CSV table of C-alpha atoms in Angstrom, one decimal:
chain,number,residue,atom,x,y,z
A,1,UNK,CA,-0.2,0.5,-0.5
A,2,UNK,CA,1.0,3.4,-0.7
A,3,UNK,CA,0.7,6.6,0.4
A,4,UNK,CA,1.0,10.0,-0.1
A,5,UNK,CA,3.3,11.7,1.8
A,6,UNK,CA,2.1,15.9,1.2
A,7,UNK,CA,4.5,17.6,3.7
A,8,UNK,CA,7.4,17.0,1.2
A,9,UNK,CA,5.0,16.5,-1.7
A,10,UNK,CA,7.6,13.2,-2.6
A,11,UNK,CA,5.7,10.6,-4.6
A,12,UNK,CA,3.9,7.7,-3.4
A,13,UNK,CA,5.8,6.5,-0.8
A,14,UNK,CA,4.9,2.6,1.1
A,15,UNK,CA,2.8,3.1,4.7
A,16,UNK,CA,5.6,0.7,6.2
A,17,UNK,CA,8.2,3.7,5.3
A,18,UNK,CA,6.5,6.1,6.2
A,19,UNK,CA,6.0,4.6,10.1
A,20,UNK,CA,9.3,4.2,9.3
A,21,UNK,CA,10.3,7.9,9.1
A,22,UNK,CA,7.7,8.4,12.5
A,23,UNK,CA,9.3,5.4,14.5
A,24,UNK,CA,12.9,7.0,14.6
A,25,UNK,CA,11.2,10.8,14.7
A,26,UNK,CA,10.3,10.3,17.8
A,27,UNK,CA,13.5,8.8,18.6
A,28,UNK,CA,15.4,11.5,18.0
A,29,UNK,CA,13.6,14.2,19.2
A,30,UNK,CA,13.4,11.4,22.2
A,31,UNK,CA,17.1,11.7,22.8
A,32,UNK,CA,16.9,15.9,21.8
A,33,UNK,CA,14.7,16.0,25.1
A,34,UNK,CA,17.0,14.2,27.0
A,35,UNK,CA,20.4,15.7,25.6
A,36,UNK,CA,18.8,18.6,26.4
A,37,UNK,CA,17.3,18.2,29.9
A,38,UNK,CA,20.6,17.0,31.3
A,39,UNK,CA,22.6,19.9,29.7
A,40,UNK,CA,19.4,22.2,32.1
A,41,UNK,CA,20.1,20.3,34.8
A,42,UNK,CA,24.5,20.2,34.9
A,43,UNK,CA,23.7,24.0,34.2
A,44,UNK,CA,21.8,24.4,37.2
A,45,UNK,CA,24.0,21.3,39.1
A,46,UNK,CA,27.5,24.1,38.0
A,47,UNK,CA,25.7,27.3,39.0
A,48,UNK,CA,26.5,28.5,42.4
A,49,UNK,CA,23.4,28.4,45.5
A,50,UNK,CA,21.2,31.9,44.7
A,51,UNK,CA,21.3,33.9,47.9
A,52,UNK,CA,17.4,34.2,48.9
A,53,UNK,CA,16.2,37.0,49.8
A,54,UNK,CA,13.8,37.9,52.5
A,55,UNK,CA,10.7,38.9,51.4
A,56,UNK,CA,7.3,38.3,51.0
A,57,UNK,CA,6.1,38.9,47.2
A,58,UNK,CA,3.0,36.1,47.4
A,59,UNK,CA,1.8,39.5,48.7
A,60,UNK,CA,-1.5,40.1,47.0
A,61,UNK,CA,-0.7,43.5,48.3
A,62,UNK,CA,2.6,44.1,46.8
A,63,UNK,CA,1.7,42.6,43.3
A,64,UNK,CA,-0.7,45.5,42.9
A,65,UNK,CA,2.2,47.5,44.3
A,66,UNK,CA,4.2,46.3,41.5
A,67,UNK,CA,0.7,46.2,38.6
A,68,UNK,CA,-0.8,49.4,39.2
A,69,UNK,CA,2.9,51.2,40.1
A,70,UNK,CA,5.2,50.5,37.5
A,71,UNK,CA,4.5,48.4,35.3
A,72,UNK,CA,1.2,50.0,34.6
A,73,UNK,CA,1.9,50.6,31.4
A,74,UNK,CA,2.8,47.6,30.4
A,75,UNK,CA,-0.5,46.7,31.8
A,76,UNK,CA,-2.4,49.1,29.9
A,77,UNK,CA,-0.7,48.0,26.5
A,78,UNK,CA,-1.3,44.3,27.1
A,79,UNK,CA,-5.2,44.9,27.9
A,80,UNK,CA,-4.9,47.0,23.9
A,81,UNK,CA,-3.1,44.3,22.7
A,82,UNK,CA,-6.2,41.3,24.2
A,83,UNK,CA,-8.4,43.5,22.6
A,84,UNK,CA,-7.0,43.1,19.0
A,85,UNK,CA,-6.0,39.6,19.6
A,86,UNK,CA,-9.7,38.6,20.5
A,87,UNK,CA,-11.2,41.0,17.0
A,88,UNK,CA,-7.7,39.3,15.3
A,89,UNK,CA,-9.1,36.0,16.5
A,90,UNK,CA,-12.8,36.3,15.7
A,91,UNK,CA,-12.0,37.1,11.9
A,92,UNK,CA,-9.5,34.1,11.1
A,93,UNK,CA,-11.9,32.4,13.0
A,94,UNK,CA,-15.2,33.8,11.6
A,95,UNK,CA,-16.5,31.6,8.5
A,96,UNK,CA,-17.0,33.2,5.3
A,97,UNK,CA,-19.0,31.0,3.0
A,98,UNK,CA,-19.9,27.0,3.6
A,99,UNK,CA,-19.1,24.5,1.9
A,100,UNK,CA,-20.0,24.5,-2.2
A,101,UNK,CA,-19.5,27.8,-2.3
A,102,UNK,CA,-16.7,29.5,-4.3
A,103,UNK,CA,-14.6,29.4,-1.6
A,104,UNK,CA,-13.5,25.9,-1.3
A,105,UNK,CA,-11.9,26.0,-4.6
A,106,UNK,CA,-9.1,28.1,-2.8
A,107,UNK,CA,-8.6,24.3,-1.4
A,108,UNK,CA,-5.3,22.8,-1.6
A,109,UNK,CA,-6.0,19.7,-4.1
A,110,UNK,CA,-3.9,18.1,-1.9
A,111,UNK,CA,-6.6,18.4,1.1
A,112,UNK,CA,-9.3,19.2,-0.3
A,113,UNK,CA,-12.4,16.4,0.5
A,114,UNK,CA,-14.7,15.1,-1.7
A,115,UNK,CA,-17.5,18.0,-2.2
A,116,UNK,CA,-21.3,15.8,-0.4
A,117,UNK,CA,-23.7,15.3,-2.5
A,118,UNK,CA,-25.7,17.9,-4.1
A,119,UNK,CA,-25.2,21.1,-5.2
A,120,UNK,CA,-25.3,23.1,-2.4
A,121,UNK,CA,-26.0,27.1,-2.9
A,122,UNK,CA,-23.8,29.1,-1.3
A,123,UNK,CA,-25.0,29.9,2.0
A,124,UNK,CA,-24.4,33.7,3.7
A,125,UNK,CA,-23.0,33.3,7.6
A,126,UNK,CA,-24.9,35.8,9.4
A,127,UNK,CA,-21.9,38.9,9.8
A,128,UNK,CA,-22.1,42.3,9.0
A,129,UNK,CA,-23.7,44.4,6.3
A,130,UNK,CA,-19.9,44.7,4.3
A,131,UNK,CA,-19.2,40.9,4.5
A,132,UNK,CA,-23.2,40.6,2.5
A,133,UNK,CA,-21.5,42.7,0.3
A,134,UNK,CA,-17.7,41.3,-0.5
A,135,UNK,CA,-19.2,37.6,-0.5
A,136,UNK,CA,-22.3,39.5,-2.8
A,137,UNK,CA,-19.6,40.6,-5.2
A,138,UNK,CA,-18.5,37.3,-5.6
A,139,UNK,CA,-21.2,35.1,-7.0
A,140,UNK,CA,-22.5,37.7,-8.4
B,1,UNK,CA,10.6,27.5,51.2
B,2,UNK,CA,11.1,25.1,48.0
B,3,UNK,CA,15.0,25.9,46.9
B,4,UNK,CA,15.1,27.9,43.6
B,5,UNK,CA,16.8,24.8,41.8
B,6,UNK,CA,14.0,22.5,42.4
B,7,UNK,CA,12.1,24.9,41.1
B,8,UNK,CA,14.7,25.2,38.4
B,9,UNK,CA,14.8,21.7,37.8
B,10,UNK,CA,11.1,21.2,37.4
B,11,UNK,CA,10.7,23.8,34.7
B,12,UNK,CA,13.0,22.1,32.8
B,13,UNK,CA,12.0,18.8,32.9
B,14,UNK,CA,8.8,20.6,31.1
B,15,UNK,CA,10.4,22.5,29.5
B,16,UNK,CA,11.9,19.2,27.4
B,17,UNK,CA,8.4,17.6,27.6
B,18,UNK,CA,7.6,20.2,25.4
B,19,UNK,CA,10.2,20.1,23.3
B,20,UNK,CA,9.5,16.3,23.0
B,21,UNK,CA,5.3,17.1,22.1
B,22,UNK,CA,6.5,20.2,19.2
B,23,UNK,CA,9.2,17.8,17.7
B,24,UNK,CA,6.4,14.9,18.3
B,25,UNK,CA,2.9,15.6,18.5
B,26,UNK,CA,1.6,15.8,14.3
B,27,UNK,CA,-2.1,16.8,16.0
B,28,UNK,CA,-1.8,21.4,15.9
B,29,UNK,CA,-4.3,20.8,19.0
B,30,UNK,CA,-1.2,19.0,20.3
B,31,UNK,CA,1.4,21.3,19.4
B,32,UNK,CA,-0.5,23.7,21.2
B,33,UNK,CA,-0.8,22.6,24.0
B,34,UNK,CA,3.0,21.4,23.9
B,35,UNK,CA,3.7,25.4,22.8
B,36,UNK,CA,2.0,26.5,26.1
B,37,UNK,CA,4.0,23.9,28.0
B,38,UNK,CA,7.2,25.9,27.0
B,39,UNK,CA,5.9,28.5,27.9
B,40,UNK,CA,5.1,27.5,32.0
B,41,UNK,CA,8.1,26.5,32.3
B,42,UNK,CA,9.3,29.9,31.6
B,43,UNK,CA,6.1,31.3,34.8
B,44,UNK,CA,8.1,28.6,36.5
B,45,UNK,CA,11.2,30.3,36.6
B,46,UNK,CA,9.8,34.0,36.7
B,47,UNK,CA,7.5,32.8,40.1
B,48,UNK,CA,11.2,30.7,40.9
B,49,UNK,CA,12.8,33.9,40.9
B,50,UNK,CA,10.2,36.1,42.4
B,51,UNK,CA,10.2,33.3,45.7
B,52,UNK,CA,13.7,34.5,45.7
B,53,UNK,CA,13.8,37.8,45.4
B,54,UNK,CA,11.7,38.8,48.0
B,55,UNK,CA,10.1,40.8,45.0
B,56,UNK,CA,6.5,40.7,43.4
B,57,UNK,CA,8.2,42.4,39.4
B,58,UNK,CA,8.7,38.8,38.6
B,59,UNK,CA,5.6,36.7,39.9
B,60,UNK,CA,3.6,39.7,37.2
B,61,UNK,CA,5.8,39.1,35.0
B,62,UNK,CA,3.9,36.2,35.3
B,63,UNK,CA,1.1,37.8,35.4
B,64,UNK,CA,1.7,39.1,31.3
B,65,UNK,CA,3.7,36.0,30.2
B,66,UNK,CA,0.2,33.8,31.0
B,67,UNK,CA,-1.7,37.3,29.1
B,68,UNK,CA,0.8,36.3,26.2
B,69,UNK,CA,-0.5,32.9,26.2
B,70,UNK,CA,-3.6,33.4,26.3
B,71,UNK,CA,-2.9,35.7,23.3
B,72,UNK,CA,-1.1,33.4,21.4
B,73,UNK,CA,-4.0,30.4,21.8
B,74,UNK,CA,-6.8,32.4,20.9
B,75,UNK,CA,-4.8,33.1,18.0
B,76,UNK,CA,-3.6,29.8,17.5
B,77,UNK,CA,-7.1,28.3,17.8
B,78,UNK,CA,-8.4,30.3,14.8
B,79,UNK,CA,-6.1,29.6,12.5
B,80,UNK,CA,-6.6,25.8,14.0
B,81,UNK,CA,-9.6,26.2,12.8
B,82,UNK,CA,-9.4,27.9,10.2
B,83,UNK,CA,-6.7,25.5,8.5
B,84,UNK,CA,-9.4,22.7,9.5
B,85,UNK,CA,-12.1,24.3,7.6
B,86,UNK,CA,-10.1,24.3,4.4
B,87,UNK,CA,-8.6,21.5,4.7
B,88,UNK,CA,-10.7,19.3,7.1
B,89,UNK,CA,-7.4,17.5,9.1
B,90,UNK,CA,-5.6,19.9,12.0
B,91,UNK,CA,-2.3,17.5,10.5
B,92,UNK,CA,0.7,19.1,11.2
B,93,UNK,CA,2.7,18.3,8.0
B,94,UNK,CA,-0.3,18.9,5.9
B,95,UNK,CA,0.2,22.6,6.4
B,96,UNK,CA,2.2,23.0,3.1
B,97,UNK,CA,-0.5,26.6,2.2
B,98,UNK,CA,2.1,28.8,4.2
B,99,UNK,CA,4.9,27.4,1.9
B,100,UNK,CA,7.1,29.6,0.8
């Protein structure tokens, strides 16, 4: 049995070869992770003991003092960033059309599945009038 | 109080688990979880050194980092959803759409 190997655009290879490559990949990843942990552990062991200072960082008051004192500008910037991210995520995840419309032709041929039986008309997802006008323009 | 070295060891172990997941997993959702593990390893370092120094700045940094991780997860999940709608799969081996 042969399967397409879409990650590299190579011609079909055997399923056994694919499984062997997967096994090699797992072992290589395990070796990389273990070596990384060993290097980090050796570095931690080689570092002189940290001189711990007395303090009460777990106190909520000290956290709020830092958050609304010297760190208030990054705190505000973070709020703006989260708002932008929320809007961006909503725009990115928003569906334009459903299956059967022209937009699905953008799907890479290696990735597309057969369309469902029957020619479904393009359906508009409820959204802004601007988006509805754009979809209307695409579909005539 | 827990010594800093123990916290650093825990952080290193978490980092390695995350790196292993990044290298092995093929589902984009699991890759996203692995990225979160790596970010949480950094957060453990922040909190450990904040406890050792007796200042709250490290904890505030960890709070910022958690917020950034939430933002990253939101964008990642949105991209994942978009990718699934296009390819009907979340296999990262098939994500050749953005490849040069």
